[in-house]
Amino acid sequence: MTELLISGVRLVTGPDDHADALPAGTQDILIVNGRYADPSQSSADATRISADGLTAIPGLIDLHTHLREPGREDAETVETGTLAAARGGFAALLAMPNTVPVTDTAEAAEYIRTLGEKAGHAQVFPVGAVSKGLAGTELAELGLMARTGVTLFSDDGHCVFDSRLMRRALEYVRPFGARIAQHSQDPRLAGPDACCHEGEVSGRLGLPGWPSAAEASVIARDAELTKLTRSRLHVCHVSTAESVDVLRWAKKRGIDVTAEVTPHHLLLTTAEVEGYDPTYKVNPPLRPDEDVAALVGALADGTIDAVATDHAPHARHDKEHAFGDAAYGMVGLETALGVVVETMINSGALDWDGLVSRTSLAPGRIARLGDGLGVRPVFGAPANLTVIDPGRRATVDRDASASLSRNNPYHGRELPDPVMITIAAGAITYSRV
Amino acid sequence: MRHLLSTADLELTDVTAILDLAEEMADVQHRSIKKLPALRGRTVVNLFFEDSTRTRSSFEIAGKWLSADVINISAKGSSVSKGESLRDTVLTVAAMGVDALVIRHMTSGAPLQVTGWTDAHVINAGDGMHEHPTQALLDAFTLRRHFGGDTGSFSGRRIAIVGDITHSRVARSNVILLKKLGARPVLVAPPTLMPAGVDSWGCEVSDDLDAVLGGVDAVMMLRVQRERMSGGYFPTPREYTIGYGLTRERVSALKPGTAICHPGPMNRGLEISADAADAANSLILDQVAAGVAVRMSVLYQLLGGEDQQ
Ligand SMILES: [Zn+2]
């Protein structure tokens, strides 16, 4: 029997109600054999961690991680990616299917799950592809993947743009209770070379741009298809004020649509692109101040349900091209909580209960993870917990990362650096206490 | 001046110095032996990721007339498709001992990025849809001569820039430089070829060429790529010519002495008629000649002042 007693901590549980929940404000947390237990029952030989002045929150869950394995193990492996996740306070993550080969079969999904278990730093849940090979033409084996426990499907990196295929996907997964996560971007409107928000900066720098309408119009279409099919839609990395308006409209109509925003879209703006540094080339692109403000507001009021990293590691040489030729994406697992604390808590936009809801409860619910994920801590359930020091700050050093890749947009910037201990499925996966 | 990446980086005094020195360099063209010893022993590499015989030859002649060793490297096709990163390509070339890199790239910002990887002076010879600063300088040189001499001659001059503004590095560089010189650029294009955020460029914008033409001192026609038609930017060449081409009729609507410019290569009959290209007030061949003088001046400004081994 293993016993872990974390004492002196302040538990923030989030707003959900549960009869067997640990009460908010709890000072001592006991974990016996990986499950929450009554701290008054702790035995003398329990391992004790003194966490005076620290805060505990339900373990973070990332809806949107690119682990790159199999296929691009030079950029990231499941081992290094989940290590980065643990350092970032994540107990679980969903691994996007745009690997080589693509996760578009039950066997491929099982393989990802096995790699995750072998690494053991965070619980890894595979996201299945919507279409075979992400080609956007034929449905992948959604049902077979669902039978292995896949709950989220996405062609992320590509938009499922064929409206007929999107309708079929939404329809087909409904009986499995799964959800289609859409990379919402009209590929015709944006064009193949687009690499920047379309607006003043793209015009001046001569970079092909994505208009906001390329995102909002697809969300609006998908909301209608979700209503038509009585299914469930999740919108990946929302990046514009227009998209927020469409989400608000869809939710008001009772459509089951959820949405995520990345930490980088909450903090960074189009201005970062001025020096043509490919570190800041990301898809969807960084947007102007007005959009960033709208995203912070929408995450605060719940129009956007969750934060997701879109952690996208790239080997150095894939970023050392001209801006337009470089790979899209930035890493984000290790800095995610810091950026959210800075943009949402330190700005006064959200309280800690709200943060718990956006970083853990909502993602767990959207992906229907179960197993103590996405719920407030409950006696008897597996412990997934992140212990943090909310006031701790540090200068981001990309070379100190556990990720194999260095495309870190915050390098040299001072940010909250709160994560002290991560516990995933009852086991300590990271600690600097 | 360490690099020439953008007209936005140039102070007015830099511009004047480049244009004044170009006047001296222009005289070399009329000598029987067209050679100055200024850059003897210096190496200039034309690193072109995108073909441009015109710009490459102009830089090559400019370098040779200054006695530099000029090497042309064609890195045609995206370095991505060749599997080599831009940084590796640049490091490889720079390792050969290069004093200046003249870079042409189909992607905006590439020359700026290159400055982070080499000690060589970098000259932007056209990057994507961003800038083509030596083109704007040679346009200014040509127009300054046409307007009659000193820099003050630009003040208040209205200069129409007509055509595919969105994709034109020539337009971007010219707007910045002409404004710096005191001129008033007027951008004319169908709305499909006008870039996002153009309202913040600080110049007049119009979609009506005829309304603009009578009141300008110069008209710069931009090359229109026929591929833009398949991109849906305009319906047919015929319609483009009728709406935005410098036709014979439009030439006669110009004030006497209005300069006609085109960066070349021209699509005769599309954006510019033969009558306009060959008109008495067409400066198109003067622009080509000015290109060599201006590039000599730029190379000298960057490399000439340095200690020679
Ligand atoms: Zn995506």
XYZ file of C-alpha atoms and ligand atoms in Angstrom:
743
model
C 0.000 0.000 0.000
C 1.361 3.433 -0.904
C 0.194 6.471 0.982
C 0.895 10.078 0.127
C -0.156 12.936 2.391
C 0.051 16.480 1.027
C -0.370 18.844 3.921
C -0.975 22.541 4.284
C -2.220 22.955 0.745
C -5.246 25.005 -0.319
C -7.526 22.975 -2.599
C -9.404 24.786 -5.335
C -11.926 22.388 -6.751
C -13.865 24.231 -9.385
C -17.590 24.806 -9.363
C -18.900 21.253 -10.013
C -20.967 19.584 -7.303
C -20.444 16.040 -6.133
C -21.597 14.377 -2.936
C -18.272 12.605 -2.272
C -16.094 15.492 -3.286
C -13.203 16.721 -1.248
C -14.348 20.024 0.228
C -12.861 23.168 -1.264
C -10.196 24.703 0.903
C -9.076 21.285 2.170
C -5.741 21.527 3.978
C -4.626 17.900 3.801
C -4.964 15.609 0.834
C -4.404 11.881 1.290
C -3.789 9.612 -1.659
C -3.874 5.887 -0.931
C -2.924 3.518 -3.741
C -3.435 6.354 -6.173
C -6.912 7.261 -4.947
C -8.198 10.083 -2.788
C -8.874 8.990 0.791
C -9.939 10.572 4.060
C -6.852 12.360 5.483
C -7.916 11.606 9.056
C -7.216 7.940 8.242
C -3.590 8.502 7.238
C -1.086 6.129 8.748
C 2.240 7.016 10.311
C 4.329 5.659 7.450
C 2.657 7.768 4.763
C 5.023 9.767 2.560
C 4.495 13.382 3.584
C 4.846 16.456 1.428
C 4.534 19.787 3.141
C 2.791 22.176 0.767
C 2.301 25.175 3.017
C 1.223 28.191 1.007
C 0.683 26.173 -2.146
C -2.551 25.606 -4.020
C -3.852 22.339 -5.436
C -6.104 22.151 -8.474
C -7.493 19.196 -10.418
C -4.821 17.935 -12.839
C -4.672 19.862 -16.078
C -5.965 18.192 -19.232
C -4.835 19.206 -22.705
C -7.356 18.635 -25.477
C -4.863 19.347 -28.221
C -1.276 18.062 -28.200
C 0.928 17.088 -31.132
C 3.308 14.382 -29.916
C 4.861 13.737 -33.371
C 5.412 10.043 -32.673
C 5.236 7.980 -34.795
C 6.954 9.625 -37.736
C 8.771 12.698 -36.515
C 10.669 11.470 -33.478
C 13.316 14.122 -34.172
C 10.774 16.796 -33.175
C 9.111 15.021 -30.254
C 8.418 11.563 -28.891
C 5.661 10.383 -26.631
C 8.333 10.125 -23.928
C 9.579 13.725 -24.250
C 6.159 15.198 -24.983
C 4.554 13.655 -21.930
C 7.555 14.664 -19.827
C 6.930 18.239 -20.962
C 3.246 17.763 -20.161
C 4.048 16.629 -16.620
C 6.301 19.637 -16.103
C 3.474 21.804 -17.332
C 1.079 20.368 -14.744
C -0.857 18.145 -17.137
C -2.252 14.859 -15.850
C -3.657 13.880 -19.241
C -3.542 14.905 -22.856
C -5.201 14.131 -26.142
C -2.754 13.302 -28.901
C -3.655 14.680 -32.316
C -3.707 12.133 -35.155
C -1.556 13.940 -37.738
C 1.381 11.594 -37.208
C 3.089 9.382 -39.803
C 1.210 7.145 -40.224
C -1.988 8.962 -39.346
C -4.021 7.705 -36.381
C -6.949 6.628 -38.513
C -7.437 2.997 -37.435
C -8.191 1.217 -34.167
C -4.716 -0.360 -34.253
C -3.021 3.009 -34.654
C -5.040 4.391 -31.742
C -4.078 1.441 -29.546
C -0.458 1.950 -30.463
C -0.528 5.578 -29.246
C -2.192 4.461 -26.033
C 0.527 1.858 -25.490
C 3.305 4.373 -26.103
C 1.665 6.657 -23.553
C 1.456 3.927 -20.945
C 5.055 2.959 -21.547
C 6.232 6.550 -21.068
C 4.112 6.951 -17.964
C 4.456 10.716 -17.504
C 0.873 11.614 -18.403
C -2.234 9.766 -19.483
C -2.334 9.787 -23.269
C -5.655 9.555 -25.110
C -5.467 9.237 -28.878
C -7.618 11.486 -31.032
C -8.750 9.625 -34.126
C -8.703 11.060 -37.628
C -12.064 11.959 -39.147
C -10.977 11.007 -42.652
C -8.609 8.362 -43.955
C -5.113 9.797 -44.087
C -6.557 13.222 -43.188
C -7.341 13.491 -46.896
C -10.818 14.871 -46.323
C -12.510 12.521 -48.755
C -13.496 9.262 -46.992
C -14.449 8.605 -43.370
C -11.830 6.816 -41.290
C -12.955 3.806 -39.222
C -14.646 5.992 -36.646
C -16.691 3.208 -35.081
C -13.788 0.804 -34.651
C -11.706 3.533 -33.100
C -14.614 4.512 -30.839
C -14.835 0.907 -29.659
C -11.240 1.152 -28.438
C -12.220 4.205 -26.395
C -11.545 7.078 -28.775
C -13.955 9.891 -27.897
C -12.666 12.726 -30.015
C -12.062 12.788 -33.761
C -10.250 15.456 -35.714
C -8.429 16.079 -38.979
C -6.566 18.849 -37.175
C -4.062 20.607 -39.344
C -6.709 20.340 -42.027
C -10.291 21.505 -42.005
C -12.914 18.890 -42.825
C -14.103 21.232 -45.527
C -16.392 18.998 -47.566
C -19.705 19.828 -45.939
C -21.167 16.475 -46.908
C -18.303 14.554 -45.277
C -18.560 16.751 -42.183
C -22.265 16.018 -41.962
C -21.617 12.264 -42.236
C -18.892 12.381 -39.595
C -21.110 14.213 -37.123
C -23.977 11.823 -37.835
C -21.877 8.696 -37.647
C -20.236 9.377 -34.282
C -23.470 10.369 -32.538
C -24.298 6.852 -31.231
C -20.775 6.529 -29.847
C -21.160 9.713 -27.853
C -18.027 11.028 -29.525
C -17.325 14.533 -30.701
C -15.842 15.967 -33.895
C -13.088 18.490 -33.221
C -12.791 20.797 -36.186
C -9.824 22.842 -37.367
C -12.143 25.561 -38.618
C -10.597 27.216 -41.627
C -11.956 27.570 -45.116
C -8.958 26.373 -47.138
C -10.164 28.060 -50.313
C -10.646 31.444 -48.686
C -7.335 31.320 -46.904
C -5.322 29.833 -49.755
C -2.415 27.441 -49.504
C 0.264 30.059 -48.742
C -1.515 31.996 -46.003
C 0.690 32.431 -42.960
C -0.495 35.579 -41.194
C -3.664 37.259 -40.031
C -5.112 39.189 -42.963
C -5.058 42.838 -42.022
C -2.769 45.808 -41.627
C 0.327 43.752 -40.765
C -0.050 41.177 -43.563
C -0.612 43.975 -46.076
C 2.454 45.882 -44.969
C 4.779 42.888 -44.589
C 3.582 41.284 -47.795
C 2.511 38.044 -46.153
C -0.456 36.129 -47.568
C -3.228 36.422 -45.009
C -6.132 34.528 -43.508
C -9.188 36.686 -43.138
C -11.154 36.158 -39.916
C -14.072 35.090 -42.085
C -12.188 31.912 -43.073
C -12.616 30.709 -39.477
C -15.994 32.134 -38.486
C -17.769 30.966 -41.647
C -16.754 27.327 -41.092
C -17.827 27.456 -37.440
C -21.209 28.805 -38.521
C -21.613 26.066 -41.124
C -20.565 23.350 -38.688
C -22.963 24.660 -36.053
C -25.789 24.231 -38.559
C -24.587 20.719 -39.417
C -24.383 19.858 -35.722
C -27.947 21.023 -35.243
C -29.067 19.074 -38.296
C -27.405 15.882 -37.077
C -28.162 16.412 -33.338
C -24.503 15.673 -32.757
C -21.547 17.208 -30.910
C -18.988 19.646 -32.238
C -15.789 20.923 -30.743
C -14.075 23.939 -32.283
C -10.290 23.852 -32.044
C -8.136 26.905 -31.339
C -10.652 29.717 -31.781
C -8.735 32.834 -32.720
C -11.021 35.702 -33.681
C -13.730 37.950 -32.262
C -16.004 36.981 -35.172
C -15.697 33.303 -34.227
C -16.630 34.148 -30.646
C -19.795 35.860 -31.908
C -20.730 32.790 -33.946
C -20.125 30.489 -30.954
C -22.311 32.656 -28.754
C -25.079 32.513 -31.358
C -24.780 28.736 -31.723
C -24.789 28.081 -27.985
C -27.803 30.319 -27.500
C -29.655 28.089 -29.960
C -28.893 25.036 -27.847
C -26.432 23.464 -30.263
C -23.928 21.156 -28.547
C -20.804 23.023 -29.537
C -17.760 23.429 -27.336
C -14.625 25.411 -28.062
C -11.035 25.829 -27.010
C -8.514 28.654 -27.140
C -4.737 28.311 -26.992
C -2.625 30.157 -24.426
C -0.696 31.866 -27.231
C -3.866 33.342 -28.700
C -4.604 34.806 -25.258
C -1.258 36.575 -24.996
C 0.520 37.100 -28.307
C -0.609 39.348 -31.149
C 0.053 39.879 -34.834
C 2.739 42.373 -33.815
C 5.055 39.426 -33.031
C 5.268 38.668 -36.749
C 6.927 42.023 -37.584
C 10.442 40.558 -37.555
C 9.480 37.569 -39.749
C 10.615 35.190 -37.001
C 9.102 31.793 -37.908
C 8.795 30.992 -34.205
C 5.642 33.088 -34.371
C 4.250 31.339 -37.438
C 1.284 29.405 -36.157
C -2.000 28.140 -37.526
C -4.418 29.801 -36.907
C -2.241 32.908 -36.975
C -1.708 35.358 -34.144
C -4.394 38.025 -34.313
C -4.659 41.739 -33.450
C -5.355 43.142 -29.960
C -9.134 43.314 -30.476
C -9.307 39.583 -31.108
C -7.111 38.762 -28.125
C -9.406 40.860 -25.904
C -12.471 39.081 -27.313
C -10.905 35.665 -26.637
C -10.057 36.547 -23.030
C -13.648 37.757 -22.570
C -15.096 34.642 -24.166
C -12.987 32.294 -22.069
C -14.038 34.225 -18.971
C -17.762 34.094 -19.725
C -17.695 30.447 -20.843
C -18.421 31.016 -24.537
C -15.067 29.329 -24.983
C -15.109 26.296 -22.697
C -11.496 25.264 -22.439
C -7.836 26.075 -22.862
C -5.846 23.724 -25.125
C -2.179 24.102 -25.962
C -1.928 23.068 -29.630
C 1.618 22.107 -28.553
C 3.311 21.787 -31.949
C 6.995 20.871 -31.661
C 9.205 21.259 -34.725
C 12.809 20.374 -35.381
C 15.019 23.446 -35.705
C 15.615 22.954 -39.414
C 11.887 22.965 -40.125
C 11.681 26.481 -38.716
C 14.900 27.802 -40.284
C 13.249 28.741 -43.528
C 11.835 31.970 -44.831
C 8.705 32.815 -42.838
C 6.344 31.684 -45.567
C 8.152 28.337 -45.994
C 8.638 27.438 -42.312
C 6.476 24.934 -40.450
C 3.427 26.173 -38.548
C 3.273 25.866 -34.789
C 4.839 26.523 -31.414
C 5.450 24.437 -28.317
C 3.217 25.176 -25.349
C 2.835 22.432 -22.764
C 5.310 23.766 -20.223
C 4.210 27.392 -20.381
C 0.436 26.901 -20.746
C -0.579 27.372 -17.124
C 1.760 30.315 -16.685
C 0.273 32.096 -19.683
C -3.292 31.402 -18.533
C -2.510 32.638 -15.007
C -0.987 35.788 -16.494
C -3.753 36.540 -18.989
C -6.789 35.359 -17.021
C -6.025 35.435 -13.267
C -3.477 38.242 -12.998
C -5.584 40.396 -15.300
C -8.658 39.796 -13.135
C -10.640 38.248 -16.003
C -11.178 34.904 -14.226
C -11.036 33.493 -10.695
C -9.377 30.228 -9.683
C -12.611 28.228 -9.845
C -13.010 29.516 -13.382
C -9.466 28.548 -14.243
C -9.996 25.023 -12.899
C -13.108 24.733 -14.995
C -11.334 25.877 -18.211
C -8.131 23.876 -17.794
C -9.382 20.632 -16.285
C -13.096 20.100 -15.776
C -14.258 21.294 -19.187
C -11.548 19.514 -21.214
C -12.227 16.270 -19.337
C -15.949 16.603 -19.950
C -15.573 17.545 -23.629
C -13.443 14.444 -24.243
C -15.497 12.296 -21.805
C -12.352 10.959 -20.187
C -13.746 9.606 -16.917
C -11.365 7.953 -14.442
C -11.222 10.975 -12.199
C -10.385 13.260 -15.097
C -12.474 16.322 -15.679
C -14.227 16.127 -12.304
C -13.445 17.777 -8.993
C -11.488 15.508 -6.642
C -13.750 12.795 -5.243
C -12.976 10.308 -2.459
C -12.236 6.923 -3.984
C -11.405 8.310 -7.431
C -7.910 8.267 -8.992
C -5.917 11.333 -8.002
C -5.108 13.753 -10.813
C -3.764 16.830 -9.179
C -1.553 19.807 -9.918
C 0.051 21.601 -6.995
C 1.010 25.146 -7.821
C 2.614 28.239 -6.390
C 0.433 30.952 -7.953
C 2.892 33.774 -7.337
C 6.030 32.067 -8.635
C 7.533 33.689 -11.749
C 10.492 32.880 -13.970
C 12.101 33.847 -17.253
C 11.275 31.292 -19.924
C 14.333 29.482 -21.250
C 13.597 27.378 -24.293
C 16.774 25.362 -23.763
C 15.583 24.189 -20.353
C 12.593 22.449 -21.925
C 11.811 18.737 -21.690
C 10.428 18.908 -25.213
C 12.801 17.953 -28.015
C 11.908 21.118 -29.866
C 12.815 24.734 -29.248
C 10.107 26.656 -31.092
C 9.100 28.438 -27.916
C 7.492 31.842 -28.473
C 8.056 32.997 -24.878
C 11.831 32.524 -24.733
C 13.298 35.325 -22.616
C 9.922 36.505 -21.366
C 9.047 36.582 -17.675
C 5.870 34.647 -16.911
C 4.212 32.890 -13.995
C 5.916 29.537 -13.486
C 3.515 27.975 -11.001
C 3.716 24.198 -11.376
C 5.321 22.484 -8.343
C 3.937 18.937 -8.363
C 1.978 16.964 -10.928
C 0.092 13.802 -10.001
C -1.374 11.735 -12.817
C -3.519 8.638 -12.183
C -2.328 8.632 -8.595
C 1.397 8.784 -9.281
C 3.749 11.731 -8.934
C 4.941 12.527 -12.457
C 6.753 15.762 -11.666
C 7.885 17.467 -8.510
C 10.181 20.290 -7.583
C 9.121 20.457 -3.954
C 24.126 51.578 -43.606
C 24.889 47.911 -43.025
C 22.197 46.243 -45.142
C 19.600 47.368 -47.651
C 16.468 45.432 -46.762
C 13.654 47.891 -46.985
C 13.062 51.476 -48.089
C 11.501 51.924 -44.664
C 14.970 51.595 -43.098
C 16.400 54.475 -45.168
C 16.699 57.994 -43.819
C 16.096 60.770 -46.338
C 19.811 61.576 -46.147
C 20.648 57.955 -47.085
C 18.340 58.203 -50.080
C 19.867 61.456 -51.231
C 23.367 60.070 -50.812
C 22.508 56.967 -52.843
C 20.872 58.972 -55.631
C 23.658 61.570 -55.748
C 26.337 58.893 -55.944
C 24.283 57.113 -58.598
C 24.548 60.266 -60.725
C 28.319 59.892 -60.648
C 28.096 56.183 -61.343
C 25.820 56.882 -64.304
C 28.681 58.686 -65.980
C 30.690 55.476 -66.005
C 28.154 54.032 -68.410
C 29.202 56.550 -71.016
C 32.889 55.761 -70.782
C 34.536 53.432 -73.242
C 36.134 51.494 -70.378
C 33.404 51.002 -67.816
C 35.414 50.026 -64.798
C 36.139 51.616 -61.419
C 38.583 49.972 -59.026
C 36.453 50.719 -55.954
C 35.517 47.169 -54.952
C 38.559 45.290 -56.195
C 39.033 42.169 -54.088
C 35.491 42.180 -52.735
C 33.113 39.339 -53.443
C 29.453 39.861 -54.168
C 27.154 36.869 -54.463
C 23.838 37.105 -56.244
C 21.864 34.447 -54.398
C 18.646 34.105 -56.348
C 15.936 31.751 -55.088
C 13.657 33.109 -57.793
C 14.607 33.780 -61.391
C 15.002 37.332 -62.543
C 17.376 37.829 -65.441
C 16.813 41.552 -65.375
C 17.584 42.221 -61.721
C 20.383 39.671 -61.562
C 22.136 41.083 -64.652
C 21.775 44.601 -63.335
C 23.439 43.683 -60.015
C 26.055 41.655 -61.876
C 27.031 44.528 -64.154
C 26.989 46.976 -61.246
C 29.354 44.770 -59.257
C 31.672 44.150 -62.203
C 31.926 47.817 -63.135
C 33.086 48.403 -59.577
C 35.691 45.606 -60.052
C 34.101 43.271 -57.502
C 34.139 39.527 -58.084
C 30.525 38.676 -58.763
C 29.191 35.176 -58.469
C 25.686 34.109 -59.389
C 24.074 31.303 -57.462
C 20.684 30.133 -58.537
C 18.932 28.387 -55.681
C 15.809 28.106 -57.744
C 12.860 26.323 -56.297
C 12.000 26.506 -52.667
C 14.794 25.334 -50.380
C 12.068 23.462 -48.518
C 11.447 21.204 -51.505
C 15.190 20.552 -51.772
C 15.284 19.572 -48.119
C 17.824 22.209 -47.160
C 16.873 25.008 -44.821
C 17.380 28.620 -45.848
C 19.836 28.943 -42.985
C 21.945 26.040 -44.270
C 21.982 27.468 -47.790
C 23.103 30.844 -46.488
C 25.734 29.387 -44.159
C 27.137 27.351 -47.040
C 27.416 30.350 -49.333
C 28.708 32.662 -46.610
C 31.388 30.132 -45.639
C 33.019 30.734 -49.018
C 33.989 34.218 -47.887
C 31.431 36.665 -49.151
C 31.316 40.416 -48.569
C 27.808 41.057 -49.818
C 24.822 38.848 -50.494
C 22.238 40.051 -52.967
C 19.150 38.030 -52.204
C 16.055 37.456 -54.226
C 13.449 35.201 -52.606
C 9.837 34.379 -53.349
C 8.982 34.669 -49.652
C 8.634 37.949 -47.805
C 11.170 38.670 -45.074
C 13.830 36.181 -46.208
C 16.641 38.799 -46.588
C 15.931 40.138 -43.092
C 16.135 36.622 -41.673
C 19.422 36.069 -43.506
C 21.054 38.987 -41.668
C 20.847 36.877 -38.520
C 23.011 34.136 -40.023
C 25.891 35.958 -41.733
C 28.259 38.880 -41.288
C 27.993 39.759 -44.978
C 26.091 42.836 -46.082
C 22.674 41.832 -47.317
C 20.848 43.525 -50.149
C 17.222 42.735 -50.766
C 16.739 42.193 -54.491
C 13.045 41.478 -54.055
C 11.366 39.397 -51.357
C 7.963 37.896 -52.003
C 5.223 40.484 -51.843
C 7.232 42.647 -49.481
C 9.851 45.001 -50.939
C 12.207 45.650 -53.809
C 14.161 48.630 -52.506
C 16.667 49.042 -55.371
C 13.758 49.151 -57.819
C 12.180 51.984 -55.836
C 15.540 53.770 -55.704
C 16.033 53.473 -59.447
C 12.491 54.702 -60.001
C 13.234 57.691 -57.784
C 16.495 58.288 -59.643
C 14.711 58.219 -62.987
C 11.885 60.472 -61.843
C 14.250 62.904 -60.144
C 16.027 63.407 -63.439
C 12.703 63.745 -65.224
C 11.378 66.290 -62.718
C 14.598 68.256 -62.973
C 17.306 67.658 -60.494
C 17.220 68.232 -56.755
C 15.181 66.298 -54.203
C 12.777 69.179 -53.689
C 11.396 68.363 -57.102
C 9.318 65.541 -55.600
C 7.400 67.678 -53.190
C 3.694 67.604 -53.874
C 4.071 65.474 -57.000
C 1.201 63.020 -57.440
C 2.371 59.681 -58.722
C -0.112 56.990 -59.661
C 0.897 53.384 -59.016
C -1.464 51.209 -61.007
C -2.188 47.499 -61.017
C -1.625 44.533 -58.769
C -0.798 46.381 -55.544
C -1.469 43.329 -53.339
C 1.290 41.177 -54.774
C 3.684 43.973 -55.696
C 6.922 44.506 -53.797
C 7.607 47.354 -56.212
C 4.475 49.166 -55.074
C 5.284 48.713 -51.369
C 8.834 50.017 -51.733
C 7.743 52.920 -53.903
C 4.965 54.074 -51.606
C 7.387 54.300 -48.690
C 10.190 55.930 -50.664
C 8.057 58.394 -52.628
C 6.362 59.570 -49.438
C 9.777 60.014 -47.846
C 10.773 62.226 -50.781
C 7.640 64.356 -50.372
C 5.611 62.957 -53.262
C 1.983 61.876 -52.987
C 1.482 58.340 -54.300
C -1.987 57.354 -55.476
C -2.706 53.635 -55.584
C -5.077 52.455 -58.292
C -6.372 48.889 -58.585
C -9.540 46.878 -58.656
C -10.530 46.065 -55.044
C -9.422 42.443 -55.553
C -5.823 43.564 -56.098
C -5.688 46.075 -53.242
C -4.017 44.717 -50.075
C -5.625 44.417 -46.650
C -4.927 47.395 -44.453
C -4.008 49.698 -47.361
C -5.919 52.501 -45.625
C -3.080 52.728 -43.126
C -0.436 53.293 -45.828
C -1.067 57.014 -45.736
C -1.810 57.548 -49.387
C -4.741 58.043 -51.670
C -6.450 54.875 -52.886
C -8.720 54.592 -55.901
C -10.389 51.999 -58.081
C -11.024 54.519 -60.880
C -7.995 54.996 -63.109
C -9.653 57.577 -65.352
C -10.545 59.759 -62.403
C -6.911 59.764 -61.298
C -4.936 60.017 -64.538
C -5.508 63.666 -65.489
C -4.037 64.945 -62.228
C -0.771 63.049 -61.891
C 2.862 63.871 -62.681
C 3.865 60.266 -63.243
C 2.171 56.947 -63.712
C 3.852 53.697 -62.736
C 2.242 50.669 -64.299
C 2.765 47.373 -62.494
C 3.177 44.046 -64.200
C 0.004 41.989 -63.938
C 0.467 38.255 -63.870
C -1.952 36.424 -66.071
C -2.172 33.705 -63.386
C -4.087 36.190 -61.241
C -6.986 35.587 -63.581
C -7.296 31.953 -62.535
C -7.068 33.153 -58.929
C -10.249 35.085 -59.571
C -8.690 38.518 -59.132
C -10.184 39.703 -62.438
C -12.388 38.050 -65.046
C -10.490 38.417 -68.332
C -7.413 40.228 -69.675
C -9.759 42.249 -71.892
C -11.713 43.476 -68.912
C -8.503 44.274 -67.032
C -7.133 46.309 -69.923
C -10.356 48.244 -70.329
C -10.507 49.012 -66.606
C -6.858 49.439 -65.642
C -4.600 49.326 -68.693
C -2.622 52.349 -69.873
C -4.288 52.416 -73.271
C -3.668 54.846 -76.108
C -6.750 56.842 -75.015
C -5.508 57.088 -71.479
C -2.073 58.261 -72.666
C -3.771 61.154 -74.404
C -5.640 61.992 -71.194
C -2.338 62.554 -69.360
C -1.062 66.070 -68.721
C 1.793 66.896 -71.108
C 5.085 65.683 -69.687
C 3.560 63.060 -67.396
C 6.190 60.378 -66.922
C 5.322 56.777 -67.786
C 7.167 54.072 -65.839
C 7.086 50.288 -65.689
C 9.445 47.999 -63.734
C 9.345 45.378 -66.499
C 9.007 42.926 -67.939
C 5.944 44.395 -69.618
C 2.837 42.645 -70.818
C 2.267 44.807 -73.843
C -1.413 44.988 -74.576
C -2.439 43.997 -71.051
C -1.419 46.588 -68.480
C 0.396 48.819 -70.957
C -0.225 49.540 -74.620
C 2.568 49.790 -77.169
C 1.674 53.474 -77.571
C 2.273 54.061 -73.869
C 5.447 51.973 -73.658
C 7.012 53.728 -76.639
C 5.663 57.244 -75.954
C 8.059 60.182 -75.874
C 7.523 60.578 -72.137
C 8.027 56.874 -71.402
C 10.989 56.428 -69.039
C 11.019 52.653 -69.181
C 14.461 52.293 -70.770
C 15.835 55.065 -68.558
C 14.728 52.959 -65.604
C 16.768 50.015 -66.856
C 19.866 52.182 -67.294
C 19.310 53.782 -63.889
C 19.183 50.310 -62.359
C 22.889 49.733 -62.925
C 23.910 53.169 -61.629
C 21.749 52.884 -58.517
C 23.009 49.366 -57.738
C 26.606 50.521 -58.181
C 25.859 53.287 -55.741
C 24.272 50.899 -53.229
C 27.144 48.394 -53.463
C 29.635 51.212 -53.016
C 27.740 52.614 -50.013
C 27.775 49.220 -48.312
C 31.236 47.967 -49.255
C 33.284 50.892 -50.498
C 34.044 52.554 -47.200
C 35.472 49.442 -45.586
C 39.157 48.788 -45.154
C 40.487 46.675 -47.975
C 42.965 43.926 -47.444
Zn -5.337 22.972 -35.847
